[in-house]
C-alpha cells in the first residue's frame, strides 16, 4: 500500500499552528476567578498543591500522582525557543519528549496574523497534570474559597440539602424528598408496630424453608393461634386467639378460647394501617403543593443563575430577508422597544446584556461533537508523532501516521454526512430560537408580563403588531439554565419531535411487554405448587383427635393442583384401593361408595384407621376432597405420600405414619363434604435438643427413600436440627462424613431453592439495567430540548419498567385468573393468571412475599453502591490507564473529569422501592422499616457520590420532582387496594361487618349473592378469579378491619377518574378559559406589582456583577455553546468548520485535514457562539460576516 501522507517527519510544516494549547483556550474562553485580577494572567501551578485539598477519591488522586511519575520531567524552556531540552529517558515509548519549537505560522486574514499560541506540550507534564486536576475540581460539585482562591469540595456530613441549591433546584429537591420520605417511613413503622408484634407472636405459618418461614411469620398470614388440636372449622379459624403465651390479663383457656381474639384486634390494626397510608398521602400532597414551591422560591432567592435574567424565544423566523446578517441586533432592538413601551417604560440603552442565537444545524450538533472528538484525537496523535520524529523512532512514526490517516478518514466521512452543513459559517445558517439576557431581573419580568397571553396558541393568533417580531407571532417564556440545554435538539422541528415521541412510546410498550414476558417466565419456572409431592400411593388417615373412632368415607378424590381444580384421580389409572383390613378393590378407576352401604370395617364394628389408593405411576397431589357419612364424621384428617402399598397380608399391622411421608393435618369444612383440602408437607420438627432424631434413624429413612432423600420428612427434620444456628456452614461443601454427608442432598436442594429466589431477583435487577441502556437510546432519539425533559422521560420509562418487573408481575404471575376479558387474551402468553393463588394466603406470603422482600433488600445496596464504585474504583483505574498516552491539556482534562450523577435513574429506583413497599406493606409491615433503611442509605451514599465523586450535574428544574409527586398518590391507591383485599380475607384477617356494608352492597354485590359466591369457593365448586369473586372480595372492603382503607380507595378512584377526564378531554377547552379568568382577576394587581418593580429596578444586581458570583460557585453564566463544558468537542468542530469555510471564501489554502486552534475563530470574528476577542480588527470582522457590536 502507498506510504501514508504523514509517514515522514517533514510533512508537518504547520504543526505549531496545530498544537493549540488547551491552557490558552481555557484562559480565553473561561473566566476563572482564582486566576487573580487579570483574567488572562497565567498562574504557576505546583504539583504539590494538587494533593492538599483533593477530598474526592483517594484512588483518583493516587492515579493522578502515578501518572505524574510516569510522565517526563521536562523543565521549562529557556530564552532560546529552538533549544532542545534534555529529557530523562526512563519511561515507556509513548511518552513524548520536548519538541523543538518552530516559528509561528501567520494566518492571513487580510494582512493580520494570528498571535502565537503556546503549545500544550511546552508545559512541563507536572503542570499539565496540575491543570487537569484543577479542571477536575472546577467541574466537580465544588465551591470557590475566596480566601485561598481554590475550588473546594463540600463536606458530606455538614452540607444540608439547602446548601446544595447551587447544583440546581432539582438536586436539592431530590435530597429533601429522600430525607423526608425516610421520616415518613419511620412514622409509618411506629404506627404498624402493633401489627408486626401480633404477627410475630402468631403460629399460623409453618414452612419447610427457614427463610420463607421467617418472612412469613412477619406477615398477617401468621396472625393468631389455633388451639392445640388445630382450627377444625371456619368458625374456629376466625375465632382463634391473638396471643400464644400467658399474660395476667390475657389467659388462654383449656378449650382454646381466650380473652383477646384476633377478630377483636383486627379493627384497630386496620385502622392504624389506614392512618399510616393517610400520612403517606398527606406528605405527598404537602411536598408537591407547598414544599416544592417554597424550596424553589428559597433557592431562587439564595442562588443567582443566568435564568434569572434570561428569556427564551422558542420559535423565530429562520431568515430575515433584509437583515439576516444583523439578526442579533434586530432581536436586541425588538426587546428594547418592548421595554420602552407599556405602563412602565425602561429607558436603559444597555438593557439587553446578551443575545444567543440557536442556529439551524439541521440536527447535526452531535455529528459536529463526534467530529470534535476525532479532531482532538488527531491533535493528540500529532504531538506523539512529532516527539517520535525528534527521537528518531521510525516505527512509532509510521504507527502514528496511520492513526492520523484513519482519524482524518473518519472526519472526512462525517463531513460527507453533514453535506451542506460542513460548508457553512454560523452567519449563513438559519435561526431557530434565541436566548435574550437582560441587565436586570426586573427587565425580564416586564417582558414576560407583556407576553403572558402568548403562552397559549389561541391567544397568540391575536397578538398585536407591537409584540410581533419581524411580522411573526412569537412566544416568550422563562429560560432554563444553560447546562439544562440539549443543543443538538434545539433546531429540531416540533412536529417531528412529536412523531418521534409517539413512536418511542409504542416501542417502549413493546420492550416493556417483552421484558415482562421474560420476567414472568422466569418467575413461573421458579414457582412450585405449595406442598406438591409425587408418589404412586396416597393414604387418607384418621387422627387421634378427630372426634371419630371410625373413618367412614363415602368417596375420596385427589387433585394435582393446590385448589382441587383441573386434573384429578378420576382420570388416573388405579392399581388397587386398600385399607387397614386389606384390599377393597383392584384396578378400580375411582373409589366411591354409597353412604348407605358402609365400609366393611365400620359395619363390623371395628375401627377403620385409613384408606389408600395405589396408582400405576407417580402422581403429584396438591389437594383432596372427601365425603363422609353423617353419623360420626372425622373433624381432622391427615394424608400420607407412600412409596408403595403394604405387602400382602400386612395391612393390619402396617402404619402409614412410620412408612410414608406425612402431610399437614387438614380440617374438613363440613360434616359431609370437606371442600378443597390443600395438602402440604408436614414441616413440623422439634427443635429441642432432647427431641433430636438420632443419626441412625435418619440414615435408615434415607435408605428407604433413596429416590428422593431430601423430601423424606425424617431426613429433613434431622438436617434442620443439625443445621440449627449454623445453616450456611452446614449446607456448604465439602460434605464430610457424618451428619453433613447424610444431609448432602437436603443441603443441595435447599441451596437450589435459595438460588432460584436470588436468581429471579438478580434477573430482575439485571433486566432493569438493560432497560436503562435501551431507554437511553430511545430518549436520545426523541430529540428533547432540555436535560430536564429528558430526565422526566427517562424517569417515567425506567420507573414503569422497574415497577412492573419488580412489583406487579410478581403478583400477577402467581395469581389464578379464570375469566379474562376478550381484550386481554394475550396475558396468558406471559403466564399471567396461571399461578397457584386465587387469593392471598399463608403460602402466598411465604413464597411470593419472600421473593419481594429479598428484591427490595437487595435494591437498598444494589442501586446506591454502583455509582460510588464508578467514582472511586472504575474512574481512577481508567484515568491511570488512559492518561499515559494523553499529551495535550484537553485530552488530560477529559480523562480526569468525574462521572455524571444520574438523577433520573436514582429517582426512578427510589420510586420503584417506595411503590413496592407501599403496595405490599399492608400484609407485610416489615417493609416499612426496610423503606426507612433504604432512604437513610440512599440519602447519605447519594450525597457522598454527588459531592465527592461526580462532576457538576445539569441544573435540573423542579419539574422532575413534580412528576414524581404527581405519581406518589398512585402508590397510596395501590396500597389501599392490596391492603383492603388482604384484610378482607377472613381466613387471614377475620373481622366483622362495618356500618359501610350497605354502601358497599350498592356498589359491588348484595350480601345474599356474596354468601352464595363465597360458599362456592369454599367448597371448591368454583375456582379462579371470576367477576363474581372479584365483586364479593370488594364487598369485604367494608369490614371493620378495612373500612378506612375502603374510604381512601373510593376517594382515590373518584379523583383519578375526574382528573383524567378533565386533563385529556376537557383540558384543551378549559385552559384558555382559565387564562382569561386569571387575566381578569389579577390584571390590577399585576399593574401595581410592575409599577413597584419598575421604580426599583436596582433591587437586583446587574448581570455583569452577578456573573462573577455565578462563576465563583461554578455555575455556567452564558448560554453560548462555547461556554458549555458538555459541548466543547462540538464547538471545536464548528470552530474548525468556520475557519475552513472562511479561508476558502478568502481564497486561502484549504485546511480540510488539519485541526484548528480554538481561538482562531474568535480572532477571525464570527465563530460559532464565541465571545469576541477584545480589540478585534474591524475589517477582519466585516470580512467574516460578524455583526457583533464593538462595545460588547
PDB file of C-alpha atoms in Angstrom, residues 529-542 551 553 555-562 567-569 572-580 582 584 591 609-626 637-646 654-657 659-664 666 677-682 708 711 713:
ATOM      1  CA  UNK A 529     -47.219 -25.639  43.854  1.00  0.00           C
ATOM      2  CA  UNK A 530     -47.053 -25.472  47.631  1.00  0.00           C
ATOM      3  CA  UNK A 531     -46.640 -28.876  49.151  1.00  0.00           C
ATOM      4  CA  UNK A 532     -46.942 -30.793  45.853  1.00  0.00           C
ATOM      5  CA  UNK A 533     -45.254 -34.226  46.103  1.00  0.00           C
ATOM      6  CA  UNK A 534     -45.161 -37.040  43.535  1.00  0.00           C
ATOM      7  CA  UNK A 535     -45.843 -40.624  44.780  1.00  0.00           C
ATOM      8  CA  UNK A 536     -47.600 -43.741  43.494  1.00  0.00           C
ATOM      9  CA  UNK A 537     -49.506 -44.431  46.724  1.00  0.00           C
ATOM     10  CA  UNK A 538     -51.620 -41.982  48.714  1.00  0.00           C
ATOM     11  CA  UNK A 539     -53.310 -42.673  52.032  1.00  0.00           C
ATOM     12  CA  UNK A 540     -56.026 -40.755  53.900  1.00  0.00           C
ATOM     13  CA  UNK A 541     -55.931 -41.475  57.636  1.00  0.00           C
ATOM     14  CA  UNK A 542     -57.911 -40.686  60.738  1.00  0.00           C
ATOM     15  CA  UNK A 551     -63.157 -43.345  59.326  1.00  0.00           C
ATOM     16  CA  UNK A 553     -65.676 -42.252  53.918  1.00  0.00           C
ATOM     17  CA  UNK A 555     -65.546 -41.011  48.452  1.00  0.00           C
ATOM     18  CA  UNK A 556     -62.061 -39.558  48.164  1.00  0.00           C
ATOM     19  CA  UNK A 557     -60.628 -37.663  45.188  1.00  0.00           C
ATOM     20  CA  UNK A 558     -57.088 -36.371  44.683  1.00  0.00           C
ATOM     21  CA  UNK A 559     -56.084 -33.348  42.533  1.00  0.00           C
ATOM     22  CA  UNK A 560     -52.804 -32.198  41.035  1.00  0.00           C
ATOM     23  CA  UNK A 561     -53.468 -28.525  41.728  1.00  0.00           C
ATOM     24  CA  UNK A 562     -53.410 -26.983  45.164  1.00  0.00           C
ATOM     25  CA  UNK A 567     -56.932 -32.966  36.645  1.00  0.00           C
ATOM     26  CA  UNK A 568     -57.987 -35.413  39.367  1.00  0.00           C
ATOM     27  CA  UNK A 569     -57.709 -39.077  40.297  1.00  0.00           C
ATOM     28  CA  UNK A 572     -55.687 -41.675  36.636  1.00  0.00           C
ATOM     29  CA  UNK A 573     -55.207 -45.427  36.205  1.00  0.00           C
ATOM     30  CA  UNK A 574     -55.557 -47.159  39.583  1.00  0.00           C
ATOM     31  CA  UNK A 575     -53.862 -50.401  40.610  1.00  0.00           C
ATOM     32  CA  UNK A 576     -55.859 -51.025  43.780  1.00  0.00           C
ATOM     33  CA  UNK A 577     -57.690 -49.454  46.704  1.00  0.00           C
ATOM     34  CA  UNK A 578     -56.905 -50.783  50.194  1.00  0.00           C
ATOM     35  CA  UNK A 579     -57.468 -50.083  53.868  1.00  0.00           C
ATOM     36  CA  UNK A 580     -56.192 -51.492  57.142  1.00  0.00           C
ATOM     37  CA  UNK A 582     -56.923 -55.434  53.250  1.00  0.00           C
ATOM     38  CA  UNK A 584     -61.005 -53.192  48.832  1.00  0.00           C
ATOM     39  CA  UNK A 591     -63.184 -45.330  44.522  1.00  0.00           C
ATOM     40  CA  UNK A 609     -57.981 -46.099  60.587  1.00  0.00           C
ATOM     41  CA  UNK A 610     -57.136 -45.278  56.961  1.00  0.00           C
ATOM     42  CA  UNK A 611     -57.814 -45.914  53.301  1.00  0.00           C
ATOM     43  CA  UNK A 612     -55.217 -45.839  50.495  1.00  0.00           C
ATOM     44  CA  UNK A 613     -55.055 -45.709  46.708  1.00  0.00           C
ATOM     45  CA  UNK A 614     -52.205 -47.070  44.570  1.00  0.00           C
ATOM     46  CA  UNK A 615     -51.817 -45.609  41.094  1.00  0.00           C
ATOM     47  CA  UNK A 616     -49.873 -47.205  38.258  1.00  0.00           C
ATOM     48  CA  UNK A 617     -47.455 -44.269  38.033  1.00  0.00           C
ATOM     49  CA  UNK A 618     -46.188 -41.286  40.009  1.00  0.00           C
ATOM     50  CA  UNK A 619     -48.726 -38.536  40.559  1.00  0.00           C
ATOM     51  CA  UNK A 620     -48.261 -35.160  42.212  1.00  0.00           C
ATOM     52  CA  UNK A 621     -51.066 -34.384  44.632  1.00  0.00           C
ATOM     53  CA  UNK A 622     -51.704 -30.897  45.994  1.00  0.00           C
ATOM     54  CA  UNK A 623     -55.319 -31.137  47.123  1.00  0.00           C
ATOM     55  CA  UNK A 624     -58.055 -33.638  48.012  1.00  0.00           C
ATOM     56  CA  UNK A 625     -61.784 -33.736  48.636  1.00  0.00           C
ATOM     57  CA  UNK A 626     -63.588 -36.325  50.802  1.00  0.00           C
ATOM     58  CA  UNK A 637     -57.621 -35.912  58.633  1.00  0.00           C
ATOM     59  CA  UNK A 638     -54.063 -36.489  57.570  1.00  0.00           C
ATOM     60  CA  UNK A 639     -52.825 -37.634  54.163  1.00  0.00           C
ATOM     61  CA  UNK A 640     -49.637 -39.626  53.572  1.00  0.00           C
ATOM     62  CA  UNK A 641     -47.464 -39.969  50.455  1.00  0.00           C
ATOM     63  CA  UNK A 642     -46.074 -43.524  50.244  1.00  0.00           C
ATOM     64  CA  UNK A 643     -43.566 -45.244  48.004  1.00  0.00           C
ATOM     65  CA  UNK A 644     -45.655 -48.453  47.888  1.00  0.00           C
ATOM     66  CA  UNK A 645     -48.710 -50.045  49.486  1.00  0.00           C
ATOM     67  CA  UNK A 646     -48.330 -52.517  52.366  1.00  0.00           C
ATOM     68  CA  UNK A 654     -48.891 -51.500  58.541  1.00  0.00           C
ATOM     69  CA  UNK A 655     -48.727 -47.933  59.900  1.00  0.00           C
ATOM     70  CA  UNK A 656     -48.507 -45.122  57.271  1.00  0.00           C
ATOM     71  CA  UNK A 657     -47.064 -42.770  59.907  1.00  0.00           C
ATOM     72  CA  UNK A 659     -43.693 -45.870  56.352  1.00  0.00           C
ATOM     73  CA  UNK A 660     -44.833 -42.716  54.479  1.00  0.00           C
ATOM     74  CA  UNK A 661     -44.255 -39.019  54.265  1.00  0.00           C
ATOM     75  CA  UNK A 662     -46.909 -37.165  56.278  1.00  0.00           C
ATOM     76  CA  UNK A 663     -48.848 -34.148  55.071  1.00  0.00           C
ATOM     77  CA  UNK A 664     -50.158 -31.436  57.341  1.00  0.00           C
ATOM     78  CA  UNK A 666     -56.441 -30.834  57.307  1.00  0.00           C
ATOM     79  CA  UNK A 677     -58.255 -29.604  51.403  1.00  0.00           C
ATOM     80  CA  UNK A 678     -54.807 -28.358  50.395  1.00  0.00           C
ATOM     81  CA  UNK A 679     -52.070 -30.906  51.032  1.00  0.00           C
ATOM     82  CA  UNK A 680     -48.752 -29.518  52.218  1.00  0.00           C
ATOM     83  CA  UNK A 681     -45.815 -31.462  53.503  1.00  0.00           C
ATOM     84  CA  UNK A 682     -45.709 -31.533  57.285  1.00  0.00           C
ATOM     85  CA  UNK A 708     -35.721 -38.538  46.975  1.00  0.00           C
ATOM     86  CA  UNK A 711     -38.006 -34.979  50.553  1.00  0.00           C
ATOM     87  CA  UNK A 713     -39.602 -35.887  56.436  1.00  0.00           C
TER      88      UNK A 713
END
